[in-house]
PDB file of C-alpha atoms and ligand atoms in Angstrom:
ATOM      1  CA  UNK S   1      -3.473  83.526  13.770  1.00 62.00           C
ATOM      2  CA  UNK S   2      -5.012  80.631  15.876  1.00 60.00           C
ATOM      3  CA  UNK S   3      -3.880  79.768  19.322  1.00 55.00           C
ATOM      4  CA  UNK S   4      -2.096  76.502  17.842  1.00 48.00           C
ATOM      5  CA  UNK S   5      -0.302  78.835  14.999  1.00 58.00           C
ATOM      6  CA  UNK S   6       1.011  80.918  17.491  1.00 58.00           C
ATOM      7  CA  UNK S   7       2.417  78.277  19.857  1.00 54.00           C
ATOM      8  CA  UNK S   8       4.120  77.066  16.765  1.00 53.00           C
ATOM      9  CA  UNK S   9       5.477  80.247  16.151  1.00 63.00           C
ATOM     10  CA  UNK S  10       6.951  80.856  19.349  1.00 56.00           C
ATOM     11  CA  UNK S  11       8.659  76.855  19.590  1.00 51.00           C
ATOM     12  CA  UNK S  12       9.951  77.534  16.839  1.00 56.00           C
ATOM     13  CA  UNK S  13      11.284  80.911  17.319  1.00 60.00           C
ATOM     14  CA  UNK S  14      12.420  79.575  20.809  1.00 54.00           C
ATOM     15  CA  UNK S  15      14.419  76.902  19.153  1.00 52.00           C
ATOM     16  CA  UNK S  16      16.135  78.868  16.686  1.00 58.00           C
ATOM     17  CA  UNK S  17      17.681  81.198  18.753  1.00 54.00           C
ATOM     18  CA  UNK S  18      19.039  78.122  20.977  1.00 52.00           C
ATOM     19  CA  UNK S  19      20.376  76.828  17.897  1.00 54.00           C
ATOM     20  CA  UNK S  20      22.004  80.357  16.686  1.00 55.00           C
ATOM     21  CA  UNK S  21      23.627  80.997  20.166  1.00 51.00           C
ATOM     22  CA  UNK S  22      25.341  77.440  20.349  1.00 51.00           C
ATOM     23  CA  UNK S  23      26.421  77.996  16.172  1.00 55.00           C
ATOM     24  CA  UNK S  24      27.530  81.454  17.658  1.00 56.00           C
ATOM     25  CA  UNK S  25      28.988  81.165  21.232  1.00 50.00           C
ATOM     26  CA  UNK S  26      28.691  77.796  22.341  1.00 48.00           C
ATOM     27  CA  UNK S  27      26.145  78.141  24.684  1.00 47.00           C
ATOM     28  CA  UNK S  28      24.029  76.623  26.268  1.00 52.00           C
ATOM     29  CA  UNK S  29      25.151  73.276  26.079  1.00 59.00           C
ATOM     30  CA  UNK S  30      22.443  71.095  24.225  1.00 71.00           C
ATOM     31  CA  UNK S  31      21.280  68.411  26.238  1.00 88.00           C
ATOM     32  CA  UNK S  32      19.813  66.618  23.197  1.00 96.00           C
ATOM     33  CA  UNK S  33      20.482  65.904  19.842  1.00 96.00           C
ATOM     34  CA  UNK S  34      18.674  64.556  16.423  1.00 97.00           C
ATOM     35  CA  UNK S  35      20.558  61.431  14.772  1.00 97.00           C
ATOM     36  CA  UNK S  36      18.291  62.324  11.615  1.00 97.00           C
ATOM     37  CA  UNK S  37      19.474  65.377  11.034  1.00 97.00           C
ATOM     38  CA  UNK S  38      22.712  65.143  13.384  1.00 96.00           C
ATOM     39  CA  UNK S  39      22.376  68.224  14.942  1.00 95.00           C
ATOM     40  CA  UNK S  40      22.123  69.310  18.335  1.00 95.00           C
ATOM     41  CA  UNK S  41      18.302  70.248  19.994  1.00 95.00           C
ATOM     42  CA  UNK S  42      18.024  72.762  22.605  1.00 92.00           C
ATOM     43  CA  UNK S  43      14.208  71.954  22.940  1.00 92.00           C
ATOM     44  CA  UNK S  44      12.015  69.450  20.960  1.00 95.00           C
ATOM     45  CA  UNK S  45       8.863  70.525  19.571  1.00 94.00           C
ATOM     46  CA  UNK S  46       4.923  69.254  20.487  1.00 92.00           C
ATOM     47  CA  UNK S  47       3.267  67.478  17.349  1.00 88.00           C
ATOM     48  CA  UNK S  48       0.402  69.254  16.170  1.00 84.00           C
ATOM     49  CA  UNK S  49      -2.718  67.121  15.227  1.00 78.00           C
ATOM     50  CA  UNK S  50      -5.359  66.825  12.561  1.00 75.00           C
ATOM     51  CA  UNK S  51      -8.570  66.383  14.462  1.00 78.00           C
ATOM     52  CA  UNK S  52     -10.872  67.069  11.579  1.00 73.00           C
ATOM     53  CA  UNK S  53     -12.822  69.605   9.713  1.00 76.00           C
ATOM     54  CA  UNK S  54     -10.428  72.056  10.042  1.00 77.00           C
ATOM     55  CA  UNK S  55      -9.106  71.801  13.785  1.00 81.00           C
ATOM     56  CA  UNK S  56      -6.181  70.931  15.260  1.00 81.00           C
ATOM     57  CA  UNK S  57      -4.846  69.996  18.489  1.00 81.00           C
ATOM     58  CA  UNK S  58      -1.523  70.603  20.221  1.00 84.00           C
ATOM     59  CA  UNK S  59      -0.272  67.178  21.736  1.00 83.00           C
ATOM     60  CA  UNK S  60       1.181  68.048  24.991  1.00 83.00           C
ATOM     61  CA  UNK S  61       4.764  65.634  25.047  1.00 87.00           C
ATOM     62  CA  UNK S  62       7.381  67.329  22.429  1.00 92.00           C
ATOM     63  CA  UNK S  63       8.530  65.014  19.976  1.00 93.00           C
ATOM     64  CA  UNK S  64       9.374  66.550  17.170  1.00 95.00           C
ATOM     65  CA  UNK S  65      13.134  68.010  15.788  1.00 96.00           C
ATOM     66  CA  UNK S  66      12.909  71.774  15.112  1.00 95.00           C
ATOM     67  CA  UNK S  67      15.706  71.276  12.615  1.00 95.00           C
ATOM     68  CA  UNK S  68      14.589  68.386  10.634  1.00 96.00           C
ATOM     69  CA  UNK S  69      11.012  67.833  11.792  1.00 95.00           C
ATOM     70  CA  UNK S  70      11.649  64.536  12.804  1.00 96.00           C
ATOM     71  CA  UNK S  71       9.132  62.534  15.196  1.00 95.00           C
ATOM     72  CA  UNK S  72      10.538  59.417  17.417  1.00 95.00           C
ATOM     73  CA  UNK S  73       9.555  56.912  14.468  1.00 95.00           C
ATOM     74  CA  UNK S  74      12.079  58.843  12.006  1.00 96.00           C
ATOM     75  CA  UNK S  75      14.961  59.074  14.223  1.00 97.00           C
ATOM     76  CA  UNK S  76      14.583  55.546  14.700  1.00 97.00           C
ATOM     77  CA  UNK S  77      14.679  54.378  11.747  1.00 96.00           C
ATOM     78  CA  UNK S  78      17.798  56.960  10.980  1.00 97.00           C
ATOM     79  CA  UNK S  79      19.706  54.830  13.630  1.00 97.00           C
ATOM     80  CA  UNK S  80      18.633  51.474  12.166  1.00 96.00           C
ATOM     81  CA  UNK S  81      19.812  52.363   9.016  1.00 96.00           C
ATOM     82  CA  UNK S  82      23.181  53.329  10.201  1.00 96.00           C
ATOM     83  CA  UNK S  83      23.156  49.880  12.737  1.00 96.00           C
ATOM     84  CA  UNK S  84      22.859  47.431   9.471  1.00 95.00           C
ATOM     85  CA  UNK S  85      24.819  49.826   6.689  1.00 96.00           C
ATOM     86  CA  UNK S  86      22.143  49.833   4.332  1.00 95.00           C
ATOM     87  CA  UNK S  87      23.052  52.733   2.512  1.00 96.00           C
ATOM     88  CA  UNK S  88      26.214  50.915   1.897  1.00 95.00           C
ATOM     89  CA  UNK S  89      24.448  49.181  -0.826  1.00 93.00           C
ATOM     90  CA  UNK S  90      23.561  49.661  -4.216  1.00 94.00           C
ATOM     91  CA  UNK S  91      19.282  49.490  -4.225  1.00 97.00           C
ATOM     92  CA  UNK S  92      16.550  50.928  -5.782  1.00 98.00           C
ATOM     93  CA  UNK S  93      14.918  52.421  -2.872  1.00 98.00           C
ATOM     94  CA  UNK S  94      11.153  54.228  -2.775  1.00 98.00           C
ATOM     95  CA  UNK S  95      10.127  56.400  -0.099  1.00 98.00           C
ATOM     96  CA  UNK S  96       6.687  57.099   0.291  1.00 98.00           C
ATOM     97  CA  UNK S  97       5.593  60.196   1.806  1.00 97.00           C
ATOM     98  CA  UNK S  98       8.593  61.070   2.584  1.00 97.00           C
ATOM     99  CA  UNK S  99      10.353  62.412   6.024  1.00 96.00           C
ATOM    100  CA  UNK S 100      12.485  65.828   5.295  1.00 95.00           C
ATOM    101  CA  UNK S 101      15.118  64.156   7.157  1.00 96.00           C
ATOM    102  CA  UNK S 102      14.971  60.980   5.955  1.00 97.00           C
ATOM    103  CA  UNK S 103      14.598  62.169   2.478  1.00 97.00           C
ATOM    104  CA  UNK S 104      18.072  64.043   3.055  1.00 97.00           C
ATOM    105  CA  UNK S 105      19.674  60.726   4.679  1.00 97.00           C
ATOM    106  CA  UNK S 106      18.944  58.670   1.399  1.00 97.00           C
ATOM    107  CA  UNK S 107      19.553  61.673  -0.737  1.00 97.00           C
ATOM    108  CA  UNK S 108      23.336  61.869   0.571  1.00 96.00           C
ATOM    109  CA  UNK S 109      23.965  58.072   0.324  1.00 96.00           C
ATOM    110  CA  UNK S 110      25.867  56.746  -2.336  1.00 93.00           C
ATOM    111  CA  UNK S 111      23.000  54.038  -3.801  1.00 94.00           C
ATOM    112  CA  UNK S 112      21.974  53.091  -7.284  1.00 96.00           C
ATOM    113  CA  UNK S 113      18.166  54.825  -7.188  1.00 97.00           C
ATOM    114  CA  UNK S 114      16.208  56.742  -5.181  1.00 98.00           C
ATOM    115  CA  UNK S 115      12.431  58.338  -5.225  1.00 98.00           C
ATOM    116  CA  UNK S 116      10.072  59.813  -3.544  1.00 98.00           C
ATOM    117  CA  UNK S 117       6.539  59.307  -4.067  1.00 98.00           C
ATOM    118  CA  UNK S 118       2.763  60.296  -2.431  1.00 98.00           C
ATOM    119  CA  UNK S 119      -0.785  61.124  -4.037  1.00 97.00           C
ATOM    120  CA  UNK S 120      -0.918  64.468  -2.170  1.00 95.00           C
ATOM    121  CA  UNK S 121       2.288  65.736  -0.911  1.00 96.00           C
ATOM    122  CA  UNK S 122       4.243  68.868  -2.576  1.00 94.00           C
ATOM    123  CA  UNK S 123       7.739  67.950  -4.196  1.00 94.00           C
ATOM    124  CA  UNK S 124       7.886  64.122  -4.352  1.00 98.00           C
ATOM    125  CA  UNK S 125       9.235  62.688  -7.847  1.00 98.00           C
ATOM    126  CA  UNK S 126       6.343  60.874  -8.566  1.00 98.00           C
ATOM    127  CA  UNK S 127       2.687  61.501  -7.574  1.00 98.00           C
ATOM    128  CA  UNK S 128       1.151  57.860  -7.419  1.00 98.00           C
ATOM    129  CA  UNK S 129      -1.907  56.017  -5.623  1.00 98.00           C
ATOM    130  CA  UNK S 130      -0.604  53.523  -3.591  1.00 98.00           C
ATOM    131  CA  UNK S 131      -3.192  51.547  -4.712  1.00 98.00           C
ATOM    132  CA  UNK S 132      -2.554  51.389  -8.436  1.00 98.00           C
ATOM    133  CA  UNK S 133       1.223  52.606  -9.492  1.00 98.00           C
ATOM    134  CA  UNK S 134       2.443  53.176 -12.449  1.00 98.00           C
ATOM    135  CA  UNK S 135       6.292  51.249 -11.596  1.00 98.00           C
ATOM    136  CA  UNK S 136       7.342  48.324 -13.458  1.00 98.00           C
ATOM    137  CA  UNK S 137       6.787  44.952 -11.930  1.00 98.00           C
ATOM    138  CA  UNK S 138      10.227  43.442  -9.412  1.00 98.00           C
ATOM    139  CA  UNK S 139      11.663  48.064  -9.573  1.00 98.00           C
ATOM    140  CA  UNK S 140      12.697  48.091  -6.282  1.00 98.00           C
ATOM    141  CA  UNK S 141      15.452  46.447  -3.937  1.00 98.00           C
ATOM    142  CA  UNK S 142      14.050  48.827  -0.669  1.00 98.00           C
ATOM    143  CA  UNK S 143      10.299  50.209   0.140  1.00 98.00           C
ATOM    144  CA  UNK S 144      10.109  52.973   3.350  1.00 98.00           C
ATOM    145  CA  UNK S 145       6.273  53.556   3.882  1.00 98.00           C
ATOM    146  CA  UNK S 146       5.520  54.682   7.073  1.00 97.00           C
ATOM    147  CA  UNK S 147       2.503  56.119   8.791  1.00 96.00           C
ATOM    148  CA  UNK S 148       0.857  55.563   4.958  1.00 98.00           C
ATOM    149  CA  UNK S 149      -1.358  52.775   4.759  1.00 98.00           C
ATOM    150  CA  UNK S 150      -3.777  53.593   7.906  1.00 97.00           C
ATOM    151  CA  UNK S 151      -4.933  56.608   5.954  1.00 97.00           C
ATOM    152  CA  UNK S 152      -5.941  53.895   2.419  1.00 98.00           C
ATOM    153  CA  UNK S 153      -9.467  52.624   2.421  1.00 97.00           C
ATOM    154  CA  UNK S 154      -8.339  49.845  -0.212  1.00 98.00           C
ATOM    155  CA  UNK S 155      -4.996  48.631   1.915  1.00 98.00           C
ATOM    156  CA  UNK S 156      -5.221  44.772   0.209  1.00 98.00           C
ATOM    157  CA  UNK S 157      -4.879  46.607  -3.087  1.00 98.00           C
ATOM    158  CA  UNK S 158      -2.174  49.073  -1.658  1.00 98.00           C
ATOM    159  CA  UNK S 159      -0.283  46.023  -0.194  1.00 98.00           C
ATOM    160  CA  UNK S 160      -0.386  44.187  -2.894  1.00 98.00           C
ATOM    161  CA  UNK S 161       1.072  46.949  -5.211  1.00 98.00           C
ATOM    162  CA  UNK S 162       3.990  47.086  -2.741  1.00 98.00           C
ATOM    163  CA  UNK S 163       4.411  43.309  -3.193  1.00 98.00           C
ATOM    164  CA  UNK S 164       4.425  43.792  -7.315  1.00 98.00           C
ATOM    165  CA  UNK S 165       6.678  46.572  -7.558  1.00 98.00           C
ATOM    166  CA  UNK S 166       9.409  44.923  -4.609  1.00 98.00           C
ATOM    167  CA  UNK S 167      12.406  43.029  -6.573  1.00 97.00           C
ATOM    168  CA  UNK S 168      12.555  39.595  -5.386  1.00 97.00           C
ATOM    169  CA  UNK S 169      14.870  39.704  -2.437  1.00 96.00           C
ATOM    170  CA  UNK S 170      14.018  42.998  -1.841  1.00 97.00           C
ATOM    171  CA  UNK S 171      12.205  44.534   1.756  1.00 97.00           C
ATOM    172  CA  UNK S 172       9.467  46.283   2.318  1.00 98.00           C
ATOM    173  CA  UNK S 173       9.669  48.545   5.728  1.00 98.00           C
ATOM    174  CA  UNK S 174       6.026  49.000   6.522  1.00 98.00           C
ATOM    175  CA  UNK S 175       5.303  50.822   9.950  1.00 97.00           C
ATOM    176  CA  UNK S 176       1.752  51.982  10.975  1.00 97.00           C
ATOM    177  CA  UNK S 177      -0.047  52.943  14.261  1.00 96.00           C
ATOM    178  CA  UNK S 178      -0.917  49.922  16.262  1.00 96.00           C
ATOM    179  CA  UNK S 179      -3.227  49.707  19.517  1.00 96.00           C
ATOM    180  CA  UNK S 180      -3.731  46.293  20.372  1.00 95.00           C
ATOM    181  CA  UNK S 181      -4.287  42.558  18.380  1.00 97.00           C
ATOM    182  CA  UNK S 182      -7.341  43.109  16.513  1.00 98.00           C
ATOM    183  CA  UNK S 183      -7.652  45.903  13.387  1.00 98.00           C
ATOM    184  CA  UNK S 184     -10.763  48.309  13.921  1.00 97.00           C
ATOM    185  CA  UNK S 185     -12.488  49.819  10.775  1.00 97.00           C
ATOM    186  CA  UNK S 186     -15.951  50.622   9.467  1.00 96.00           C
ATOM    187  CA  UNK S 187     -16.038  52.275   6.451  1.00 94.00           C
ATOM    188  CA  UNK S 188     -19.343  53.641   7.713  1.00 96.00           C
ATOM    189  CA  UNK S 189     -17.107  56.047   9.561  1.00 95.00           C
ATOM    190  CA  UNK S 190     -16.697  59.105   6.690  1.00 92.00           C
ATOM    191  CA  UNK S 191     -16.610  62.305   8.690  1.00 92.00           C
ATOM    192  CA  UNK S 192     -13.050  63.766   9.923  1.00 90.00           C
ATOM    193  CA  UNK S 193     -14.322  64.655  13.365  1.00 90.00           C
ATOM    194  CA  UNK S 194     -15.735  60.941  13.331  1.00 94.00           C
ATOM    195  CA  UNK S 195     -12.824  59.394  12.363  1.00 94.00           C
ATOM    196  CA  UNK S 196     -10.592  61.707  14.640  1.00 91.00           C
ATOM    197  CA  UNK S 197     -12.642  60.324  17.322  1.00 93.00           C
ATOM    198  CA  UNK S 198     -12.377  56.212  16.261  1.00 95.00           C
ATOM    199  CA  UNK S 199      -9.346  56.049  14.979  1.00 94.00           C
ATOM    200  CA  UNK S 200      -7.196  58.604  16.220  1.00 90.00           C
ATOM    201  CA  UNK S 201      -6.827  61.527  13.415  1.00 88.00           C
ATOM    202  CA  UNK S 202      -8.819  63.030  11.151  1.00 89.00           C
ATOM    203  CA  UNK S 203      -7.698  61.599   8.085  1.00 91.00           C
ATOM    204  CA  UNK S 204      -7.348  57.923   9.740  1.00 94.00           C
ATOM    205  CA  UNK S 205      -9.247  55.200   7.920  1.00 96.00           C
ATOM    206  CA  UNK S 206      -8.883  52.323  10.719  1.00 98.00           C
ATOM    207  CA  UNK S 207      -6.384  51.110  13.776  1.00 97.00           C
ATOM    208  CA  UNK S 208      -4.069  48.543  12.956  1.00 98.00           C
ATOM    209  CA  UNK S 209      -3.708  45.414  15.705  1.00 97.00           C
ATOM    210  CA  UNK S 210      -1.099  43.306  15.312  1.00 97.00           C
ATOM    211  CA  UNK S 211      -3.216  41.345  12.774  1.00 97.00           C
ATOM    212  CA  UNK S 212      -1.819  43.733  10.373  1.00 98.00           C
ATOM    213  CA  UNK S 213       0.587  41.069  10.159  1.00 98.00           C
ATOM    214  CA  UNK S 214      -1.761  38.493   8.339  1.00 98.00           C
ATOM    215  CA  UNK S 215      -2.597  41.358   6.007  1.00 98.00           C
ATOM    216  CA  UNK S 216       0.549  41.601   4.441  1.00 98.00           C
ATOM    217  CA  UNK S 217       1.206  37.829   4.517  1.00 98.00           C
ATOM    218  CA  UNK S 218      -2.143  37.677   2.460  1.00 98.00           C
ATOM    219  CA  UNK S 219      -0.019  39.938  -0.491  1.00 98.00           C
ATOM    220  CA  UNK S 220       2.453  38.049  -0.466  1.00 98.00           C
ATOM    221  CA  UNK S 221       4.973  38.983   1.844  1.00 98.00           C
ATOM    222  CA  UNK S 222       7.143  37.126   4.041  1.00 98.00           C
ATOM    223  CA  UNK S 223       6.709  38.915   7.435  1.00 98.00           C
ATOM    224  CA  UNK S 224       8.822  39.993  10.440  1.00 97.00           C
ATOM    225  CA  UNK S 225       7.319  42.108  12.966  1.00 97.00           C
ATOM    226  CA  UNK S 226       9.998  43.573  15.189  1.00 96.00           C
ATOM    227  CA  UNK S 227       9.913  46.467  18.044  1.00 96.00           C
ATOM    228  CA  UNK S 228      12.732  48.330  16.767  1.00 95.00           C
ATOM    229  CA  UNK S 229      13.878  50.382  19.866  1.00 96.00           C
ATOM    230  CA  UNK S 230      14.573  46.844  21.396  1.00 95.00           C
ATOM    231  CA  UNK S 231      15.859  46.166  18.075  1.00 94.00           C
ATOM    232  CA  UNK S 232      18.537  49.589  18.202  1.00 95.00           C
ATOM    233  CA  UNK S 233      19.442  48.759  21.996  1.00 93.00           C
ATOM    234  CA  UNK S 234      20.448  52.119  23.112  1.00 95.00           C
ATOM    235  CA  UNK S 235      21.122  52.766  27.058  1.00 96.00           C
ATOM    236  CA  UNK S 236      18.902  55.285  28.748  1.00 95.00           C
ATOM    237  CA  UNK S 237      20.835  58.089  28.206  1.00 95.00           C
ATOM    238  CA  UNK S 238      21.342  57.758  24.456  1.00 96.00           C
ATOM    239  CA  UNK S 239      17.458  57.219  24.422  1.00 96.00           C
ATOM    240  CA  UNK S 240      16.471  60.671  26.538  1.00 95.00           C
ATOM    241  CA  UNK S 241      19.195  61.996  24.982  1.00 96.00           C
ATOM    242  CA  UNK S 242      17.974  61.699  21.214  1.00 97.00           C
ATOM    243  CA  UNK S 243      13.990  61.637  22.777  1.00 96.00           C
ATOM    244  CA  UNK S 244      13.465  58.005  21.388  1.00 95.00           C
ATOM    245  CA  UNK S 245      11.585  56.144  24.286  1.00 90.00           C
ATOM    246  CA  UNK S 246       8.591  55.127  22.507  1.00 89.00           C
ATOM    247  CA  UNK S 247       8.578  51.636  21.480  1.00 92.00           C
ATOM    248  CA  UNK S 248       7.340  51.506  17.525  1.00 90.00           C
ATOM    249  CA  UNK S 249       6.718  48.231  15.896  1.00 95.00           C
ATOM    250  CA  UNK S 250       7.978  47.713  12.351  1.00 96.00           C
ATOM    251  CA  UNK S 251       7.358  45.117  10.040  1.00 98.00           C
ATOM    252  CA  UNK S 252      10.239  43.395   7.453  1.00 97.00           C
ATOM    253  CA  UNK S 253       8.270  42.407   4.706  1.00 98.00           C
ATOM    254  CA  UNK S 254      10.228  40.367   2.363  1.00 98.00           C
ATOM    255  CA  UNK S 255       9.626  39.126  -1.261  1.00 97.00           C
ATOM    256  CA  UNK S 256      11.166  35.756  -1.746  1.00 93.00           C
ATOM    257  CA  UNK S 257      13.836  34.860  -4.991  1.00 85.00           C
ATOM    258  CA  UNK S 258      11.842  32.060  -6.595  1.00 69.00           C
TER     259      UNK S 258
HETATM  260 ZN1  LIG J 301      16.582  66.535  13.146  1.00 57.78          ZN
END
């Protein structure tokens, strides 16, 4: 067992037995609390990252639920959900590599469709490249990819498969990593350890920049890029309290009726 496994290990061992004594005697008193999941967090765990080739590191803010394994992003979009009731609708929705949390959220809700889908991940309904799908044209009223298309060489192609397989009317929640205005990728860069080192993780293909916005125009897309903490408007204490202080930008991408 590596020095990463083990820390794991104990977090999680550590939280567990928080969680058991408040189930069992009611104490302590959880200062935190996961709207994914909606339960309460005696301590959040640290996100371990791919760095390539094999290694990992252990990032040293926790973010992460130890019930649900939900990261800041998730919980976020948990509470926008809730904000605009749109589970209270009946859509087609497809969730790309899908969230345990999340997954259980849509699971739960009382909609017309709902399915899973990723190239590589264990347990989804449908194992599909993003970059060539095998869905109908106009099959779904709601998209969720997050944290997806940054780790696509061919993104155009993967965009424009989300624009073909969105209904018209439909939305497309796209969120990705963004540092700055301008996109940065070579496709020179092949190695994890290189990649870990220009774009952030080992299996990264590029940093979005804002631009990302003309990207998904070019598919198709009506776009609106919003910063959805601002968006959720919490007071401080609701944000320490559910460890959501990191602003995430999401973009609406809708396909028009015509
Ligand atoms: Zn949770």
């Amino acid at each position: 067992m590596n020095t990463v496994q083990f820390q794991r290990k104990v977090l999680r061992a550590l939280s567990q037995c928080a969680f058991l004594s408040e189930k069992l005697i009611g104490i302590p008193k959880s200062r935190y609390y996961c709207p994914t999941c909606s339960q309460n967090v005696f301590s959040w765990q640290p996100l371990v990252r791919d760095i390539g080739d094999g290694h990992s590191k252990l990032e040293k803010s926790p973010r992460i639920c130890p019930h649900c394994k939900s990261l800041e992003r998730t919980r976020l979009f948990s509470l926008y959900l809730a904000k605009y009731r749109i589970l209270e609708t009946q859509l087609d929705i497809l969730h790309f590599a899908p969230e345990k949390g999340l997954e259980s959220i849509f699971r739960a809700a009382n909609i017309k469709g709902y399915l899973t889908t990723d190239l590589f991940m264990p347990n989804v309904d449908k194992v599909e490249d993003i970059t060539k799908m095998s869905f109908p044209d106009n099959a779904f009223d709601l998209i969720y990819c997050s944290n997806v298309l940054e780790h696509i060489e061919d993104d155009k192609a993967a965009m424009s498969e989300l624009y073909r397989i969105l209904r018209p009317g439909g939305q497309a929640i796209i969120q990705v990593p963004i540092i700055g205005e301008t996109t940065y990728e070579d496709p020179n860069i092949r190695s994890e350890t290189e990649r870990y080192k220009h774009f952030g993780q080992g299996d990264h293909v590029r940093v979005y920049g804002t631009d990302i916005e003309e990207r998904l125009t070019s598919a198709g897309f009506d776009v609106s890029p919003f910063d959805i903490l601002d968006e959720l408007d919490l007071t401080e204490f609701e944000k320490d309290r559910m460890n959501i202080k990191r602003h995430e930008l999401i973009h609406r991408c809708l396909k028009q009726s015509r």
